[in-house]
């Protein structure tokens, strides 16, 4: 990685890319029905659950997750920064700072910034979440850089929700002559665009067996929108809104663009109403020659079919050697998220800025006041990570940048209420699998949330605890059978006391209507109840082991979940059996009988349940007779299960996939239960010598012998690194999050060098092949990927937690 400009204050470990330089061999999507936007993704900007936007290394604003849970990927050329420069009597120059001109021919008078080539760079994009930025090199005489960020602050449950992005510009004059510069920010009025025009879309089964529905945002529907020029002491800018004489619905609200004018020698210009889909000459004619724009206020609402934008500009002169910093803010206020028609929630940030949809200016003004402190807090919490000499730049970069999904993963964060004093929280499994907080996936991917915002992680687990004792009698077909071309059994949506797979989807009622996925019948899954119990105890144990209220709230669901899972122990031997259909997180992989993966999780979960019960006994929660009876029951099951698991599955080198399929595949994640047991201070699931031998076999077979250790560990290979079936799906995929979990296991067992080598291999694949800020579930040796913006890869934080022994990262 090249070093960024000294005027862009980023550590060397930041992900960096020459401006506008494309990728020679980017990963492409594995299945045509899956989402593939291409490689031009940048770091998202915006607070958790507030909606977000993304700006890529071409300088385009092209990611718009403004509607909770929905995805719009489209460059909006009128949303842009531009720079004017004049040195002495030399002809001026001006560029809009995207290296890509609009495809539709709009803004044809504008000059677009030159892209880098393989031989020469025109600048650098750098990202280390939640900060990213641009340096511009070899085009302007001035040294220019723009840092952009939102106040994503660990342990902070207020500013982290704000819908705002700061763009802090630094301009330096390295010449011996004065330089006149002007910075212009243009924005399109997109109020009312980001909501589904189809309020009750039909759910269909996609060709890969997943449920989907149509999303049609109201892009371009701007009738009645209006722009206002605002001056408030030293803060000036524009509000781009709409008529909100009524209570706002989803999509209703406003944007604000603003800057700070603390000095009299800064000249401010504005244009309150221009055509963002025209040729742009009304701005460019004067900006490109003088660095100014016509001061114009026009509050005429947009007519039918009309588009309107606003612009602000700041002009100043730099003496030789002078440096100046100028901030801009972009804020948005769309307070309502709608799920199914008529099912709505207010966003968390409305607890601090109100629910009128008319507070974008207040949010922008707040950001311009506090952004230096926000940046300092971000640097303060990241500094201990950056100072570690035992971690490579590659690992540090991946660790921090994988947090992007907490912003852009379709994130929901609702307003507070009496039951949920911090609101409710949820992140999508992925953009292709659009349902929230898939429990089997968050077993790995929720460590970042736990370590940085633990109260939000507990909120998610409370939602699962509330859902377990519910039932949903609706029925549906199962998508897996659809992909096989055979008739599907009819399955109930949610069985009483079954642990739900997920917390619902954006088109229904998240947190209340669960088990949205219909690819498999998740009522039959053998890992979910164990996952739930382990995650409940994890959230208690790794946050100080003091929150008995949390344990008590989840305790009835813990009992119900384990009792339900025990009903699948059909032969009464102490371990629930897998059914021969894919019935766990590897949901294309048939396991039969006792399996290493599910059986190990079951044993660890029983130990966790006993530990929970003892904590409740000590805290005098619930009746003593009830708690002691539960301990006796779980201990009885454990006494049966432990020897059966070891005797049935251990073959001297590794744990067999399962007891009944006859497969000799080495499963990479075979001892997830053992890992979790050690993580939580519980008794080992299997003997330590067997753990070490199995882990060594996995490392050799699934990683080193799979494409010579250049891709990551495949999910399952026969000894020697041989595929069991050449056309297997899940076994031959490299699952990014599973690899990070395996690396954490290696650290746990004292194999730090191997662990970091494995983790860095996966990070390199993602960030050098065009998958940055859309990390998928899976990559393959054919250069394909599946399921972008996936939740599980945040398991990289588990590696850091095990390395440091610190699961509470605070500012």
mmCIF file with all atom_site columns, N, CA and C in Angstrom, residues 461 531-543 545 550-551 554 558 604-605 607-613 615 676-677 679-682:
data_model
loop_
_atom_site.group_PDB
_atom_site.id
_atom_site.type_symbol
_atom_site.label_atom_id
_atom_site.label_alt_id
_atom_site.label_comp_id
_atom_site.label_asym_id
_atom_site.label_entity_id
_atom_site.label_seq_id
_atom_site.pdbx_PDB_ins_code
_atom_site.Cartn_x
_atom_site.Cartn_y
_atom_site.Cartn_z
_atom_site.occupancy
_atom_site.B_iso_or_equiv
_atom_site.pdbx_formal_charge
_atom_site.auth_seq_id
_atom_site.auth_comp_id
_atom_site.auth_asym_id
_atom_site.auth_atom_id
_atom_site.pdbx_PDB_model_num
ATOM 1   N N  . UNK A 1 461 ? -30.308 -9.892  21.639 1.00 0.00 ? 461 UNK A N  1
ATOM 2   C CA . UNK A 1 461 ? -30.560 -11.175 22.297 1.00 0.00 ? 461 UNK A CA 1
ATOM 3   C C  . UNK A 1 461 ? -31.873 -11.152 23.073 1.00 0.00 ? 461 UNK A C  1
ATOM 4   N N  . UNK A 1 531 ? -26.926 -22.075 19.796 1.00 0.00 ? 531 UNK A N  1
ATOM 5   C CA . UNK A 1 531 ? -26.374 -20.750 19.531 1.00 0.00 ? 531 UNK A CA 1
ATOM 6   C C  . UNK A 1 531 ? -26.974 -19.722 20.473 1.00 0.00 ? 531 UNK A C  1
ATOM 7   N N  . UNK A 1 532 ? -28.277 -19.779 20.649 1.00 0.00 ? 532 UNK A N  1
ATOM 8   C CA . UNK A 1 532 ? -28.948 -18.807 21.510 1.00 0.00 ? 532 UNK A CA 1
ATOM 9   C C  . UNK A 1 532 ? -28.429 -18.876 22.941 1.00 0.00 ? 532 UNK A C  1
ATOM 10  N N  . UNK A 1 533 ? -28.350 -20.054 23.487 1.00 0.00 ? 533 UNK A N  1
ATOM 11  C CA . UNK A 1 533 ? -27.902 -20.208 24.875 1.00 0.00 ? 533 UNK A CA 1
ATOM 12  C C  . UNK A 1 533 ? -26.465 -19.705 25.020 1.00 0.00 ? 533 UNK A C  1
ATOM 13  N N  . UNK A 1 534 ? -25.605 -20.070 24.085 1.00 0.00 ? 534 UNK A N  1
ATOM 14  C CA . UNK A 1 534 ? -24.206 -19.645 24.160 1.00 0.00 ? 534 UNK A CA 1
ATOM 15  C C  . UNK A 1 534 ? -24.076 -18.128 24.054 1.00 0.00 ? 534 UNK A C  1
ATOM 16  N N  . UNK A 1 535 ? -24.860 -17.516 23.186 1.00 0.00 ? 535 UNK A N  1
ATOM 17  C CA . UNK A 1 535 ? -24.774 -16.069 23.016 1.00 0.00 ? 535 UNK A CA 1
ATOM 18  C C  . UNK A 1 535 ? -25.312 -15.320 24.236 1.00 0.00 ? 535 UNK A C  1
ATOM 19  N N  . UNK A 1 536 ? -26.340 -15.862 24.865 1.00 0.00 ? 536 UNK A N  1
ATOM 20  C CA . UNK A 1 536 ? -26.841 -15.236 26.099 1.00 0.00 ? 536 UNK A CA 1
ATOM 21  C C  . UNK A 1 536 ? -25.756 -15.261 27.167 1.00 0.00 ? 536 UNK A C  1
ATOM 22  N N  . UNK A 1 537 ? -25.161 -16.426 27.367 1.00 0.00 ? 537 UNK A N  1
ATOM 23  C CA . UNK A 1 537 ? -24.126 -16.506 28.396 1.00 0.00 ? 537 UNK A CA 1
ATOM 24  C C  . UNK A 1 537 ? -22.901 -15.688 28.007 1.00 0.00 ? 537 UNK A C  1
ATOM 25  N N  . UNK A 1 538 ? -22.559 -15.686 26.718 1.00 0.00 ? 538 UNK A N  1
ATOM 26  C CA . UNK A 1 538 ? -21.434 -14.873 26.247 1.00 0.00 ? 538 UNK A CA 1
ATOM 27  C C  . UNK A 1 538 ? -21.636 -13.408 26.591 1.00 0.00 ? 538 UNK A C  1
ATOM 28  N N  . UNK A 1 539 ? -22.842 -12.878 26.308 1.00 0.00 ? 539 UNK A N  1
ATOM 29  C CA . UNK A 1 539 ? -23.088 -11.460 26.542 1.00 0.00 ? 539 UNK A CA 1
ATOM 30  C C  . UNK A 1 539 ? -23.047 -11.117 28.021 1.00 0.00 ? 539 UNK A C  1
ATOM 31  N N  . UNK A 1 540 ? -23.355 -12.075 28.858 1.00 0.00 ? 540 UNK A N  1
ATOM 32  C CA . UNK A 1 540 ? -23.230 -11.889 30.304 1.00 0.00 ? 540 UNK A CA 1
ATOM 33  C C  . UNK A 1 540 ? -21.773 -11.996 30.738 1.00 0.00 ? 540 UNK A C  1
ATOM 34  N N  . UNK A 1 541 ? -21.131 -13.066 30.345 1.00 0.00 ? 541 UNK A N  1
ATOM 35  C CA . UNK A 1 541 ? -19.793 -13.405 30.834 1.00 0.00 ? 541 UNK A CA 1
ATOM 36  C C  . UNK A 1 541 ? -18.739 -12.406 30.359 1.00 0.00 ? 541 UNK A C  1
ATOM 37  N N  . UNK A 1 542 ? -18.788 -12.021 29.084 1.00 0.00 ? 542 UNK A N  1
ATOM 38  C CA . UNK A 1 542 ? -17.738 -11.173 28.527 1.00 0.00 ? 542 UNK A CA 1
ATOM 39  C C  . UNK A 1 542 ? -17.977 -9.685  28.757 1.00 0.00 ? 542 UNK A C  1
ATOM 40  N N  . UNK A 1 543 ? -19.075 -9.331  29.428 1.00 0.00 ? 543 UNK A N  1
ATOM 41  C CA . UNK A 1 543 ? -19.300 -7.924  29.793 1.00 0.00 ? 543 UNK A CA 1
ATOM 42  C C  . UNK A 1 543 ? -19.238 -7.729  31.299 1.00 0.00 ? 543 UNK A C  1
ATOM 43  N N  . UNK A 1 545 ? -19.878 -10.192 33.796 1.00 0.00 ? 545 UNK A N  1
ATOM 44  C CA . UNK A 1 545 ? -20.600 -11.186 34.593 1.00 0.00 ? 545 UNK A CA 1
ATOM 45  C C  . UNK A 1 545 ? -21.355 -10.563 35.764 1.00 0.00 ? 545 UNK A C  1
ATOM 46  N N  . UNK A 1 550 ? -30.258 -9.205  32.799 1.00 0.00 ? 550 UNK A N  1
ATOM 47  C CA . UNK A 1 550 ? -30.234 -9.729  31.430 1.00 0.00 ? 550 UNK A CA 1
ATOM 48  C C  . UNK A 1 550 ? -30.405 -11.247 31.441 1.00 0.00 ? 550 UNK A C  1
ATOM 49  N N  . UNK A 1 551 ? -29.676 -11.924 32.309 1.00 0.00 ? 551 UNK A N  1
ATOM 50  C CA . UNK A 1 551 ? -29.817 -13.388 32.398 1.00 0.00 ? 551 UNK A CA 1
ATOM 51  C C  . UNK A 1 551 ? -31.235 -13.783 32.791 1.00 0.00 ? 551 UNK A C  1
ATOM 52  N N  . UNK A 1 554 ? -33.684 -13.563 29.965 1.00 0.00 ? 554 UNK A N  1
ATOM 53  C CA . UNK A 1 554 ? -33.498 -14.579 28.919 1.00 0.00 ? 554 UNK A CA 1
ATOM 54  C C  . UNK A 1 554 ? -33.705 -16.007 29.427 1.00 0.00 ? 554 UNK A C  1
ATOM 55  N N  . UNK A 1 558 ? -34.102 -19.690 27.491 1.00 0.00 ? 558 UNK A N  1
ATOM 56  C CA . UNK A 1 558 ? -33.016 -20.681 27.519 1.00 0.00 ? 558 UNK A CA 1
ATOM 57  C C  . UNK A 1 558 ? -33.586 -22.073 27.803 1.00 0.00 ? 558 UNK A C  1
ATOM 58  N N  . UNK A 1 604 ? -21.564 -27.650 24.630 1.00 0.00 ? 604 UNK A N  1
ATOM 59  C CA . UNK A 1 604 ? -21.165 -26.340 25.167 1.00 0.00 ? 604 UNK A CA 1
ATOM 60  C C  . UNK A 1 604 ? -22.364 -25.566 25.686 1.00 0.00 ? 604 UNK A C  1
ATOM 61  N N  . UNK A 1 605 ? -23.497 -25.664 24.982 1.00 0.00 ? 605 UNK A N  1
ATOM 62  C CA . UNK A 1 605 ? -24.695 -24.942 25.410 1.00 0.00 ? 605 UNK A CA 1
ATOM 63  C C  . UNK A 1 605 ? -25.225 -25.482 26.728 1.00 0.00 ? 605 UNK A C  1
ATOM 64  N N  . UNK A 1 607 ? -23.408 -26.767 29.115 1.00 0.00 ? 607 UNK A N  1
ATOM 65  C CA . UNK A 1 607 ? -22.523 -26.214 30.139 1.00 0.00 ? 607 UNK A CA 1
ATOM 66  C C  . UNK A 1 607 ? -22.852 -24.742 30.393 1.00 0.00 ? 607 UNK A C  1
ATOM 67  N N  . UNK A 1 608 ? -23.149 -24.007 29.332 1.00 0.00 ? 608 UNK A N  1
ATOM 68  C CA . UNK A 1 608 ? -23.509 -22.607 29.503 1.00 0.00 ? 608 UNK A CA 1
ATOM 69  C C  . UNK A 1 608 ? -24.819 -22.466 30.284 1.00 0.00 ? 608 UNK A C  1
ATOM 70  N N  . UNK A 1 609 ? -25.771 -23.347 30.003 1.00 0.00 ? 609 UNK A N  1
ATOM 71  C CA . UNK A 1 609 ? -27.048 -23.299 30.716 1.00 0.00 ? 609 UNK A CA 1
ATOM 72  C C  . UNK A 1 609 ? -26.858 -23.578 32.202 1.00 0.00 ? 609 UNK A C  1
ATOM 73  N N  . UNK A 1 610 ? -25.995 -24.518 32.528 1.00 0.00 ? 610 UNK A N  1
ATOM 74  C CA . UNK A 1 610 ? -25.700 -24.790 33.931 1.00 0.00 ? 610 UNK A CA 1
ATOM 75  C C  . UNK A 1 610 ? -25.065 -23.568 34.588 1.00 0.00 ? 610 UNK A C  1
ATOM 76  N N  . UNK A 1 611 ? -24.132 -22.922 33.864 1.00 0.00 ? 611 UNK A N  1
ATOM 77  C CA . UNK A 1 611 ? -23.487 -21.727 34.408 1.00 0.00 ? 611 UNK A CA 1
ATOM 78  C C  . UNK A 1 611 ? -24.500 -20.603 34.616 1.00 0.00 ? 611 UNK A C  1
ATOM 79  N N  . UNK A 1 612 ? -25.417 -20.432 33.676 1.00 0.00 ? 612 UNK A N  1
ATOM 80  C CA . UNK A 1 612 ? -26.471 -19.420 33.822 1.00 0.00 ? 612 UNK A CA 1
ATOM 81  C C  . UNK A 1 612 ? -27.324 -19.715 35.045 1.00 0.00 ? 612 UNK A C  1
ATOM 82  N N  . UNK A 1 613 ? -27.697 -20.971 35.207 1.00 0.00 ? 613 UNK A N  1
ATOM 83  C CA . UNK A 1 613 ? -28.561 -21.360 36.319 1.00 0.00 ? 613 UNK A CA 1
ATOM 84  C C  . UNK A 1 613 ? -27.883 -21.110 37.657 1.00 0.00 ? 613 UNK A C  1
ATOM 85  N N  . UNK A 1 615 ? -25.618 -18.845 38.255 1.00 0.00 ? 615 UNK A N  1
ATOM 86  C CA . UNK A 1 615 ? -25.610 -17.387 38.474 1.00 0.00 ? 615 UNK A CA 1
ATOM 87  C C  . UNK A 1 615 ? -26.954 -16.922 39.024 1.00 0.00 ? 615 UNK A C  1
ATOM 88  N N  . UNK A 1 676 ? -16.093 -22.208 21.743 1.00 0.00 ? 676 UNK A N  1
ATOM 89  C CA . UNK A 1 676 ? -16.972 -21.379 22.569 1.00 0.00 ? 676 UNK A CA 1
ATOM 90  C C  . UNK A 1 676 ? -16.855 -21.760 24.043 1.00 0.00 ? 676 UNK A C  1
ATOM 91  N N  . UNK A 1 677 ? -16.712 -23.040 24.323 1.00 0.00 ? 677 UNK A N  1
ATOM 92  C CA . UNK A 1 677 ? -16.585 -23.468 25.719 1.00 0.00 ? 677 UNK A CA 1
ATOM 93  C C  . UNK A 1 677 ? -15.368 -22.815 26.359 1.00 0.00 ? 677 UNK A C  1
ATOM 94  N N  . UNK A 1 679 ? -13.784 -20.133 25.317 1.00 0.00 ? 679 UNK A N  1
ATOM 95  C CA . UNK A 1 679 ? -13.965 -18.688 25.320 1.00 0.00 ? 679 UNK A CA 1
ATOM 96  C C  . UNK A 1 679 ? -14.724 -18.233 26.558 1.00 0.00 ? 679 UNK A C  1
ATOM 97  N N  . UNK A 1 680 ? -15.697 -19.044 26.982 1.00 0.00 ? 680 UNK A N  1
ATOM 98  C CA . UNK A 1 680 ? -16.577 -18.645 28.082 1.00 0.00 ? 680 UNK A CA 1
ATOM 99  C C  . UNK A 1 680 ? -16.195 -19.281 29.409 1.00 0.00 ? 680 UNK A C  1
ATOM 100 N N  . UNK A 1 681 ? -15.006 -19.829 29.474 1.00 0.00 ? 681 UNK A N  1
ATOM 101 C CA . UNK A 1 681 ? -14.544 -20.389 30.733 1.00 0.00 ? 681 UNK A CA 1
ATOM 102 C C  . UNK A 1 681 ? -15.303 -21.622 31.178 1.00 0.00 ? 681 UNK A C  1
ATOM 103 N N  . UNK A 1 682 ? -15.869 -22.362 30.219 1.00 0.00 ? 682 UNK A N  1
ATOM 104 C CA . UNK A 1 682 ? -16.634 -23.570 30.510 1.00 0.00 ? 682 UNK A CA 1
ATOM 105 C C  . UNK A 1 682 ? -15.753 -24.804 30.352 1.00 0.00 ? 682 UNK A C  1
#
